[in-house]
Amino acid sequence: MDNTSQHTARLSPRLLEIEGLFKQRKIRQGLSALDKLDQVEYSPEGLDLGLYSLLLAERGYYDNDYKMMLDNCRVALDELGTTSLNYRIGRLQYLVYLAYSSLGDLKAAEQAARDSLASYRRVKDDAGIIDAYNALGKIYFIRSDYGTAAEYVNEAIQYSAQDSKKTVQLLGNLGRIYLLTGDLDKAQENLEKALNLGKELELASSIVLNQLSLGYLYIRRRHFYQAGIELTAADNLIREFGFKRERVISLEYQGELCYEKQDFVAAKNHLEEAISLANELAPQSTLMSQCLRRFAETELELGHDDVAMRHVQKALNLAKEIGEKSEIGMSHRVISAIFLSRGESADARRHGSMSIDILREIGDSFELGRSIIQYGAIPPAGVSISDRKAIPLLREAEKIFTVLGDDYYVSRCRFELGRLCYHLGKNGEALEYLKLSYEGFRSIGDKAGAKTVSDFLDSLSRNAVIRALSNKNEFKLFSNLVSGSEIENIKSGRLENLLEILCRKIQADRGLIIDLSENGHPEINALYGFEEPDFETAISGFSELIEEGIISDRPILVLDGSNGAEFMDLVPTPENDIACLIVLPLTLATEVIGYIYLDRISQSPGKGINPFSQNDIDFSVGFADLVAFKTADLQKEKLLEDNLRLKAQLLETCAFPNIITQSRAFMEILARVRQVANSNMAISITGATGTGKDLLAKAIHYNSARRDKRFISVNCAALPESLLESELFGYKRGAFTGADRDKPGLFEEADGGTFFLDEIADMPLSLQAKVLRLLENMEITRLGDTHPRKVDVRVISATNKDLKKEMEQKRFRSDLYYRLCALHFSIPPLRERKEDIPLLVEHFLDGSNCQVMPDAMKYLIDYDWPGNIRELENEIKKTVLLANNEGPITSALLSRRILGEDQNNVMRIPNEEAYFTEGSFSLYDYIAEFEKRFIVKALKEQRGVKKRAADSLKIPESTLRLKLKQYDIDPKRLDIN
């Protein structure tokens, strides 16, 4: 019998049985057997004490009691170290490695692993050799020496052909090495092999570790859904088997997942729990260092930079003690980000450089790329050497992530390159990077990233506009630099000449001058660079953008045409290839009288990406003042012509013969009105809303001797009391805050003419006394003034309320009532003069090619029209549009309320298995619902652009706009339509 056999023969069979259980990985049975020995206060000696202590060390490992492990390993080595029991000595040394590794003492752990390898080699124990090689691989993995780690793991794989369990472990470890070297395809391949084999062998611990690693791999790939599945599956097993160290890793990765999804509060909660558990298990371990560093990153995102700095310093110090270079490099990156948040760029740049150098040395390409992005985000300190250094670094990072196939970080690199190039004045190159970044984020569905790029482009445009409007813009002095005679020459020239000068100066490919003289409605006054301009599209587009407030009284600069979809249909090109554009308001005093539109086309020969520069926008803003002079001059000429024309139209429109009626009651009212038209007495008109009280007031004025003077109308219910008083009576300079000049009131403006007080019943009591004085003395007193002023006005008032009831309830002065109602006319509602309905319908159809069919006319006459003439007019206008301005108007086109249908019916949306409730809805209801659905679908496909949606539906854009109003569809809120 050899020495080993002799020693083994002297060992307790009971202890050998327990040892066998641990060898067979029957951990629970082995631990239970040890507990039974404790219960009988087992006290061995000699070799039995050595083996017993080894078994207690095994238990310490599974209980995560690493101090107990080391104490028992020392006792066991004292008893067994001088024997020839090399297997057990190798196992003891391996347990020492496990304890020191878990405690973060990598130097002692490495020595123990090498000693274990030597012992196992002496007895040619393949399983032990595998464990020892794997242990060395893990140590070098922690030190971020991934090449050496892979060598040791591959050495171990050479011995594992006959041991499936070891193969599972080694494939998983090799996958984790590939994961950190950036070869994600190989990493996923090895991890999935290890996971599947582990499931076949029912190895819970291996399954958990490989699911955690796959979860982390999916986080790197930004496949968050798959990452969540793997981490959840791992966590369920961890809870089932009570794994403690794996629980820390699970919490750490869940925190990482929440961080990448920008749920920083949830990330903080996971990491706080991970730190607490790691502190109980191994406070000086690599686990603790990683958790502290990730926690610091999360706190920084939450705006707690002081807390972040404390934790990352702890992580850095711990990583240095352990010798974990990767964590050292990443901790410096977090410190750099903290200094950046504090605006301390020099310290941010210093720690950023340290992070890059360390991670480059260890070859962790993924983390190196992330550190370069962090370095590139540091604001440039002028056009410095460090700025020039950042550009090649960011290009290096772009290549790293391109090789890794990580589109998210490629887009991040391009965003930082775009920002830096813009600062260095390389505008074209900057825009190219920003466009690629935006498209990259869009392609992977990262809305937050795309919005970051879009917001940055918007900020560049806003800053350029702000500077152009400031005193820093030397071209704003145009009006001061140009002499009076030169301005006269400009005024006498043509707008086309001015536009051509501007376009050539800033190298714009196309330009338009838009005039708003027609009641704010756009009109094209000049153009440059257009072969066949679509005037109708441009005019309707400008109208819509002005109405929505997108175009206002400030210049607009769009550096990237693809990022300004709302402007692309203003003056479209065949390929929709507008590279950049400028919209400038033409302003005189505070009034916008028009706009200049300028753009560049992407495919202009030799230009490439060439956005407008700061100098271009500066020059354009200054030059717009000169264009405004000329535009205003043209508008004055048109106003003089329009004034004469409109005055003639008013006289014709407001003449009594043009009031449409064949009602006997109404005709009697008109006869009485004709008799008193030239009287100066106050007139009161009552009637329901929509009966035409304002029209009768205008008819009285324009058929009186006051027709050549002003007719001024004020709605007493539309203005607050304080504003109404100042508007009616005017004010003196200094009367109140903001009264910087004397201002005449509207009563003074109407001197010699007629003043129409609409909704007189809603006038505040405090003002009623002043109006009474006006009627009695024909004089007013401005706010803040003490001297009354004489005026000559005729007052016509109107209301839809019963003034007698208002007097009884003390809301209207009786003395004012009798003054206003010297002459009183009450207009009958439309339901009392239904004989006028056919005449009014015919009048409202004037100019269209439509005709109301008898069945529809019957419904129109039968309906009571609570909104009176105004409601009838709106209904006819709507039906004309629904009939596309031609063809018959049948009852099918009328509103449901007119047809007498139940307004509370709810229409079901049909699909393959659903139909309308029998008899509840008409064919037209069915068609209308489907029409709405197709319109919404087209708008969604065309990103809300109406012209494109209309083209796809093969209908005119004007028809689409009508349908949007008819079905109450908001193109900006298509998700709820």
mmCIF file of C-alpha atoms in Angstrom, residues 256-527:
data_model
loop_
_atom_site.group_PDB
_atom_site.id
_atom_site.type_symbol
_atom_site.label_atom_id
_atom_site.label_comp_id
_atom_site.label_asym_id
_atom_site.label_seq_id
_atom_site.Cartn_x
_atom_site.Cartn_y
_atom_site.Cartn_z
ATOM 1 C CA GLU A 256 -27.587 48.714 -15.276
ATOM 2 C CA LEU A 257 -30.663 47.850 -17.349
ATOM 3 C CA CYS A 258 -32.778 50.545 -15.680
ATOM 4 C CA TYR A 259 -29.920 53.039 -16.096
ATOM 5 C CA GLU A 260 -29.691 52.401 -19.840
ATOM 6 C CA LYS A 261 -33.479 52.748 -20.090
ATOM 7 C CA GLN A 262 -33.069 56.087 -18.239
ATOM 8 C CA ASP A 263 -35.194 54.955 -15.298
ATOM 9 C CA PHE A 264 -32.650 56.310 -12.830
ATOM 10 C CA VAL A 265 -34.815 56.048 -9.718
ATOM 11 C CA ALA A 266 -35.363 52.317 -10.266
ATOM 12 C CA ALA A 267 -31.650 51.886 -11.062
ATOM 13 C CA LYS A 268 -30.734 53.572 -7.782
ATOM 14 C CA ASN A 269 -33.039 51.273 -5.804
ATOM 15 C CA HIS A 270 -31.521 48.121 -7.336
ATOM 16 C CA LEU A 271 -27.950 49.308 -6.785
ATOM 17 C CA GLU A 272 -28.576 50.382 -3.195
ATOM 18 C CA GLU A 273 -29.759 46.860 -2.408
ATOM 19 C CA ALA A 274 -26.788 45.357 -4.279
ATOM 20 C CA ILE A 275 -24.320 47.470 -2.254
ATOM 21 C CA SER A 276 -25.998 46.450 0.992
ATOM 22 C CA LEU A 277 -25.737 42.720 0.152
ATOM 23 C CA ALA A 278 -22.184 43.044 -1.179
ATOM 24 C CA ASN A 279 -21.189 44.776 2.059
ATOM 25 C CA GLU A 280 -22.449 41.757 4.029
ATOM 26 C CA LEU A 281 -20.730 39.203 1.779
ATOM 27 C CA ALA A 282 -17.433 40.774 0.744
ATOM 28 C CA PRO A 283 -16.999 44.514 1.311
ATOM 29 C CA GLN A 284 -13.555 44.535 -0.288
ATOM 30 C CA SER A 285 -14.478 42.605 -3.427
ATOM 31 C CA THR A 286 -14.704 43.502 -7.089
ATOM 32 C CA LEU A 287 -18.487 43.191 -6.754
ATOM 33 C CA MET A 288 -18.518 46.078 -4.305
ATOM 34 C CA SER A 289 -16.306 48.205 -6.561
ATOM 35 C CA GLN A 290 -18.609 47.684 -9.557
ATOM 36 C CA CYS A 291 -21.769 48.407 -7.571
ATOM 37 C CA LEU A 292 -20.324 51.604 -6.091
ATOM 38 C CA ARG A 293 -19.226 52.869 -9.507
ATOM 39 C CA ARG A 294 -22.596 52.149 -11.095
ATOM 40 C CA PHE A 295 -24.389 53.747 -8.145
ATOM 41 C CA ALA A 296 -22.258 56.891 -8.603
ATOM 42 C CA GLU A 297 -23.256 57.072 -12.298
ATOM 43 C CA THR A 298 -26.920 56.866 -11.331
ATOM 44 C CA GLU A 299 -26.646 59.548 -8.644
ATOM 45 C CA LEU A 300 -24.957 61.833 -11.158
ATOM 46 C CA GLU A 301 -27.876 61.439 -13.575
ATOM 47 C CA LEU A 302 -30.221 62.314 -10.700
ATOM 48 C CA GLY A 303 -28.260 65.550 -10.136
ATOM 49 C CA HIS A 304 -26.552 64.476 -6.883
ATOM 50 C CA ASP A 305 -22.941 65.110 -7.904
ATOM 51 C CA ASP A 306 -21.601 65.255 -4.325
ATOM 52 C CA VAL A 307 -23.091 61.853 -3.479
ATOM 53 C CA ALA A 308 -21.810 60.515 -6.796
ATOM 54 C CA MET A 309 -18.280 61.745 -6.073
ATOM 55 C CA ARG A 310 -18.192 60.085 -2.637
ATOM 56 C CA HIS A 311 -19.237 56.723 -3.994
ATOM 57 C CA VAL A 312 -17.010 56.744 -7.070
ATOM 58 C CA GLN A 313 -13.985 57.643 -4.920
ATOM 59 C CA LYS A 314 -14.739 54.585 -2.770
ATOM 60 C CA ALA A 315 -15.051 52.495 -5.935
ATOM 61 C CA LEU A 316 -11.748 53.840 -7.278
ATOM 62 C CA ASN A 317 -9.846 53.219 -4.035
ATOM 63 C CA LEU A 318 -11.233 49.695 -3.768
ATOM 64 C CA ALA A 319 -10.431 48.934 -7.421
ATOM 65 C CA LYS A 320 -6.837 50.107 -6.852
ATOM 66 C CA GLU A 321 -6.496 47.841 -3.777
ATOM 67 C CA ILE A 322 -7.786 44.861 -5.735
ATOM 68 C CA GLY A 323 -5.831 45.759 -8.852
ATOM 69 C CA GLU A 324 -8.949 45.787 -11.062
ATOM 70 C CA LYS A 325 -7.741 48.020 -13.905
ATOM 71 C CA SER A 326 -11.014 48.036 -15.815
ATOM 72 C CA GLU A 327 -12.897 49.429 -12.815
ATOM 73 C CA ILE A 328 -10.111 51.949 -12.229
ATOM 74 C CA GLY A 329 -10.514 53.229 -15.783
ATOM 75 C CA MET A 330 -14.296 53.374 -15.579
ATOM 76 C CA SER A 331 -14.188 55.129 -12.195
ATOM 77 C CA HIS A 332 -11.997 57.850 -13.711
ATOM 78 C CA ARG A 333 -14.624 58.209 -16.456
ATOM 79 C CA VAL A 334 -17.362 58.788 -13.878
ATOM 80 C CA ILE A 335 -15.184 61.313 -12.026
ATOM 81 C CA SER A 336 -14.649 63.109 -15.348
ATOM 82 C CA ALA A 337 -18.419 63.271 -15.859
ATOM 83 C CA ILE A 338 -18.915 64.677 -12.345
ATOM 84 C CA PHE A 339 -16.363 67.444 -12.935
ATOM 85 C CA LEU A 340 -18.055 68.167 -16.277
ATOM 86 C CA SER A 341 -21.416 68.579 -14.510
ATOM 87 C CA ARG A 342 -19.761 71.104 -12.192
ATOM 88 C CA GLY A 343 -18.325 73.045 -15.112
ATOM 89 C CA GLU A 344 -14.724 72.166 -14.164
ATOM 90 C CA SER A 345 -13.529 71.263 -17.651
ATOM 91 C CA ALA A 346 -9.804 71.000 -16.862
ATOM 92 C CA ASP A 347 -10.323 68.320 -14.184
ATOM 93 C CA ALA A 348 -12.910 66.609 -16.374
ATOM 94 C CA ARG A 349 -10.417 66.457 -19.218
ATOM 95 C CA ARG A 350 -7.611 65.157 -16.929
ATOM 96 C CA HIS A 351 -9.635 62.263 -15.522
ATOM 97 C CA GLY A 352 -11.070 61.554 -18.974
ATOM 98 C CA SER A 353 -7.546 61.147 -20.370
ATOM 99 C CA MET A 354 -6.608 58.806 -17.503
ATOM 100 C CA SER A 355 -9.675 56.672 -18.195
ATOM 101 C CA ILE A 356 -8.830 56.423 -21.908
ATOM 102 C CA ASP A 357 -5.182 55.489 -21.244
ATOM 103 C CA ILE A 358 -6.060 52.741 -18.726
ATOM 104 C CA LEU A 359 -8.808 51.175 -20.816
ATOM 105 C CA ARG A 360 -6.663 51.309 -23.949
ATOM 106 C CA GLU A 361 -3.893 49.460 -22.062
ATOM 107 C CA ILE A 362 -6.156 46.595 -20.974
ATOM 108 C CA GLY A 363 -7.848 46.337 -24.364
ATOM 109 C CA ASP A 364 -11.477 46.781 -23.284
ATOM 110 C CA SER A 365 -12.612 48.328 -26.562
ATOM 111 C CA PHE A 366 -16.241 48.811 -25.515
ATOM 112 C CA GLU A 367 -15.454 50.749 -22.340
ATOM 113 C CA LEU A 368 -12.628 52.582 -24.145
ATOM 114 C CA GLY A 369 -15.141 53.824 -26.699
ATOM 115 C CA ARG A 370 -17.538 54.973 -23.962
ATOM 116 C CA SER A 371 -14.720 56.873 -22.226
ATOM 117 C CA ILE A 372 -13.799 58.585 -25.487
ATOM 118 C CA ILE A 373 -17.420 59.704 -25.917
ATOM 119 C CA GLN A 374 -17.344 61.125 -22.387
ATOM 120 C CA TYR A 375 -14.101 62.952 -23.213
ATOM 121 C CA GLY A 376 -15.603 64.312 -26.443
ATOM 122 C CA ALA A 377 -18.578 65.733 -24.486
ATOM 123 C CA ILE A 378 -16.314 68.105 -22.532
ATOM 124 C CA PRO A 379 -16.910 71.677 -23.825
ATOM 125 C CA PRO A 380 -13.986 72.944 -25.898
ATOM 126 C CA ALA A 381 -11.751 75.569 -24.282
ATOM 127 C CA GLY A 382 -11.413 77.706 -27.383
ATOM 128 C CA VAL A 383 -9.806 76.142 -30.448
ATOM 129 C CA SER A 384 -7.250 74.355 -28.274
ATOM 130 C CA ILE A 385 -4.936 71.394 -28.706
ATOM 131 C CA SER A 386 -7.274 69.291 -26.573
ATOM 132 C CA ASP A 387 -10.149 70.066 -28.956
ATOM 133 C CA ARG A 388 -8.111 68.984 -31.959
ATOM 134 C CA LYS A 389 -7.146 65.837 -30.030
ATOM 135 C CA ALA A 390 -10.793 64.986 -29.358
ATOM 136 C CA ILE A 391 -11.722 64.720 -33.050
ATOM 137 C CA PRO A 392 -9.368 61.788 -33.912
ATOM 138 C CA LEU A 393 -10.309 60.150 -30.600
ATOM 139 C CA LEU A 394 -14.012 60.330 -31.432
ATOM 140 C CA ARG A 395 -13.337 58.972 -34.906
ATOM 141 C CA GLU A 396 -11.455 56.102 -33.268
ATOM 142 C CA ALA A 397 -14.444 55.425 -31.033
ATOM 143 C CA GLU A 398 -16.718 55.553 -34.090
ATOM 144 C CA LYS A 399 -14.615 52.820 -35.706
ATOM 145 C CA ILE A 400 -14.589 50.749 -32.487
ATOM 146 C CA PHE A 401 -18.363 50.708 -32.243
ATOM 147 C CA THR A 402 -18.748 50.164 -35.982
ATOM 148 C CA VAL A 403 -16.624 47.009 -35.672
ATOM 149 C CA LEU A 404 -18.617 45.958 -32.598
ATOM 150 C CA GLY A 405 -21.842 46.542 -34.547
ATOM 151 C CA ASP A 406 -23.143 48.872 -31.847
ATOM 152 C CA ASP A 407 -25.299 51.396 -33.753
ATOM 153 C CA TYR A 408 -26.322 53.241 -30.586
ATOM 154 C CA TYR A 409 -22.786 54.222 -29.633
ATOM 155 C CA VAL A 410 -21.842 54.884 -33.266
ATOM 156 C CA SER A 411 -24.632 57.481 -33.258
ATOM 157 C CA ARG A 412 -23.395 58.864 -29.927
ATOM 158 C CA CYS A 413 -19.889 59.292 -31.400
ATOM 159 C CA ARG A 414 -21.253 61.091 -34.446
ATOM 160 C CA PHE A 415 -23.309 63.411 -32.279
ATOM 161 C CA GLU A 416 -20.241 64.467 -30.275
ATOM 162 C CA LEU A 417 -18.229 64.835 -33.497
ATOM 163 C CA GLY A 418 -20.967 67.069 -34.899
ATOM 164 C CA ARG A 419 -20.988 69.270 -31.802
ATOM 165 C CA LEU A 420 -17.191 69.593 -31.789
ATOM 166 C CA CYS A 421 -16.897 70.276 -35.521
ATOM 167 C CA TYR A 422 -19.544 72.995 -35.239
ATOM 168 C CA HIS A 423 -17.564 74.663 -32.445
ATOM 169 C CA LEU A 424 -14.440 74.551 -34.609
ATOM 170 C CA GLY A 425 -16.299 76.283 -37.450
ATOM 171 C CA LYS A 426 -16.570 73.190 -39.662
ATOM 172 C CA ASN A 427 -20.293 73.676 -40.244
ATOM 173 C CA GLY A 428 -20.701 71.403 -43.244
ATOM 174 C CA GLU A 429 -18.823 68.534 -41.598
ATOM 175 C CA ALA A 430 -20.743 69.131 -38.358
ATOM 176 C CA LEU A 431 -24.104 68.899 -40.106
ATOM 177 C CA GLU A 432 -23.037 65.696 -41.885
ATOM 178 C CA TYR A 433 -22.205 64.030 -38.560
ATOM 179 C CA LEU A 434 -25.408 65.299 -36.951
ATOM 180 C CA LYS A 435 -27.538 64.017 -39.827
ATOM 181 C CA LEU A 436 -25.877 60.573 -39.604
ATOM 182 C CA SER A 437 -26.373 60.590 -35.839
ATOM 183 C CA TYR A 438 -30.051 61.484 -36.149
ATOM 184 C CA GLU A 439 -30.641 58.822 -38.801
ATOM 185 C CA GLY A 440 -28.762 56.260 -36.678
ATOM 186 C CA PHE A 441 -30.906 56.893 -33.616
ATOM 187 C CA ARG A 442 -34.050 56.795 -35.751
ATOM 188 C CA SER A 443 -33.044 53.469 -37.345
ATOM 189 C CA ILE A 444 -32.711 51.726 -33.959
ATOM 190 C CA GLY A 445 -35.896 53.328 -32.604
ATOM 191 C CA ASP A 446 -34.104 55.459 -30.006
ATOM 192 C CA LYS A 447 -36.481 58.420 -29.775
ATOM 193 C CA ALA A 448 -34.548 60.024 -26.898
ATOM 194 C CA GLY A 449 -31.304 60.019 -28.910
ATOM 195 C CA ALA A 450 -33.003 61.411 -32.010
ATOM 196 C CA LYS A 451 -34.604 64.136 -29.897
ATOM 197 C CA THR A 452 -31.209 65.055 -28.410
ATOM 198 C CA VAL A 453 -29.804 65.621 -31.910
ATOM 199 C CA SER A 454 -32.924 67.486 -33.006
ATOM 200 C CA ASP A 455 -32.837 69.706 -29.907
ATOM 201 C CA PHE A 456 -29.156 70.484 -30.497
ATOM 202 C CA LEU A 457 -29.847 71.512 -34.096
ATOM 203 C CA ASP A 458 -32.722 73.672 -32.849
ATOM 204 C CA SER A 459 -30.433 75.293 -30.264
ATOM 205 C CA LEU A 460 -27.879 76.095 -32.972
ATOM 206 C CA SER A 461 -30.626 77.727 -35.017
ATOM 207 C CA ARG A 462 -32.007 79.647 -32.018
ATOM 208 C CA ASN A 463 -28.555 80.887 -30.981
ATOM 209 C CA ALA A 464 -27.797 82.003 -34.530
ATOM 210 C CA VAL A 465 -31.091 83.917 -34.674
ATOM 211 C CA ILE A 466 -30.518 85.502 -31.246
ATOM 212 C CA ARG A 467 -27.092 86.726 -32.335
ATOM 213 C CA ALA A 468 -28.480 88.030 -35.642
ATOM 214 C CA LEU A 469 -31.055 90.087 -33.745
ATOM 215 C CA SER A 470 -28.521 91.430 -31.236
ATOM 216 C CA ASN A 471 -26.157 94.389 -31.427
ATOM 217 C CA LYS A 472 -23.388 91.983 -32.432
ATOM 218 C CA ASN A 473 -24.903 91.842 -35.913
ATOM 219 C CA GLU A 474 -23.173 94.621 -37.806
ATOM 220 C CA PHE A 475 -25.666 94.276 -40.663
ATOM 221 C CA LYS A 476 -28.502 95.425 -38.387
ATOM 222 C CA LEU A 477 -27.127 98.920 -39.023
ATOM 223 C CA PHE A 478 -28.247 98.808 -42.673
ATOM 224 C CA SER A 479 -30.898 101.452 -42.154
ATOM 225 C CA ASN A 480 -28.325 103.727 -40.515
ATOM 226 C CA LEU A 481 -25.662 103.074 -43.150
ATOM 227 C CA VAL A 482 -27.928 103.765 -46.120
ATOM 228 C CA SER A 483 -28.670 107.380 -46.998
ATOM 229 C CA GLY A 484 -32.135 108.757 -47.560
ATOM 230 C CA SER A 485 -31.586 109.082 -51.321
ATOM 231 C CA GLU A 486 -30.382 105.464 -51.495
ATOM 232 C CA ILE A 487 -33.481 104.305 -49.650
ATOM 233 C CA GLU A 488 -35.594 106.229 -52.179
ATOM 234 C CA ASN A 489 -33.737 104.412 -54.985
ATOM 235 C CA ILE A 490 -34.487 101.111 -53.277
ATOM 236 C CA LYS A 491 -38.150 102.092 -52.978
ATOM 237 C CA SER A 492 -38.342 103.017 -56.634
ATOM 238 C CA GLY A 493 -36.693 99.724 -57.662
ATOM 239 C CA ARG A 494 -38.394 96.355 -57.986
ATOM 240 C CA LEU A 495 -38.677 93.790 -55.176
ATOM 241 C CA GLU A 496 -37.259 91.137 -57.519
ATOM 242 C CA ASN A 497 -34.005 93.106 -57.726
ATOM 243 C CA LEU A 498 -33.662 93.268 -53.947
ATOM 244 C CA LEU A 499 -34.405 89.555 -53.603
ATOM 245 C CA GLU A 500 -31.817 88.663 -56.234
ATOM 246 C CA ILE A 501 -29.156 90.716 -54.427
ATOM 247 C CA LEU A 502 -29.907 88.943 -51.145
ATOM 248 C CA CYS A 503 -29.916 85.436 -52.660
ATOM 249 C CA ARG A 504 -26.636 85.962 -54.480
ATOM 250 C CA LYS A 505 -24.983 87.445 -51.391
ATOM 251 C CA ILE A 506 -25.756 84.441 -49.145
ATOM 252 C CA GLN A 507 -25.690 81.873 -52.016
ATOM 253 C CA ALA A 508 -29.320 80.894 -51.607
ATOM 254 C CA ASP A 509 -30.704 78.782 -54.446
ATOM 255 C CA ARG A 510 -34.284 80.054 -54.147
ATOM 256 C CA GLY A 511 -36.172 82.910 -52.552
ATOM 257 C CA LEU A 512 -39.668 84.341 -52.108
ATOM 258 C CA ILE A 513 -41.045 87.600 -50.724
ATOM 259 C CA ILE A 514 -44.435 87.080 -49.094
ATOM 260 C CA ASP A 515 -46.782 90.031 -48.521
ATOM 261 C CA LEU A 516 -49.460 89.988 -45.781
ATOM 262 C CA SER A 517 -51.335 93.089 -46.912
ATOM 263 C CA GLU A 518 -54.575 91.229 -47.721
ATOM 264 C CA ASN A 519 -55.908 91.012 -44.147
ATOM 265 C CA GLY A 520 -52.912 88.940 -43.128
ATOM 266 C CA HIS A 521 -53.410 86.508 -46.031
ATOM 267 C CA PRO A 522 -50.090 85.679 -47.746
ATOM 268 C CA GLU A 523 -49.428 86.826 -51.286
ATOM 269 C CA ILE A 524 -46.232 86.263 -53.305
ATOM 270 C CA ASN A 525 -44.686 89.576 -54.379
ATOM 271 C CA ALA A 526 -41.311 88.413 -55.741
ATOM 272 C CA LEU A 527 -39.439 85.180 -56.460
#
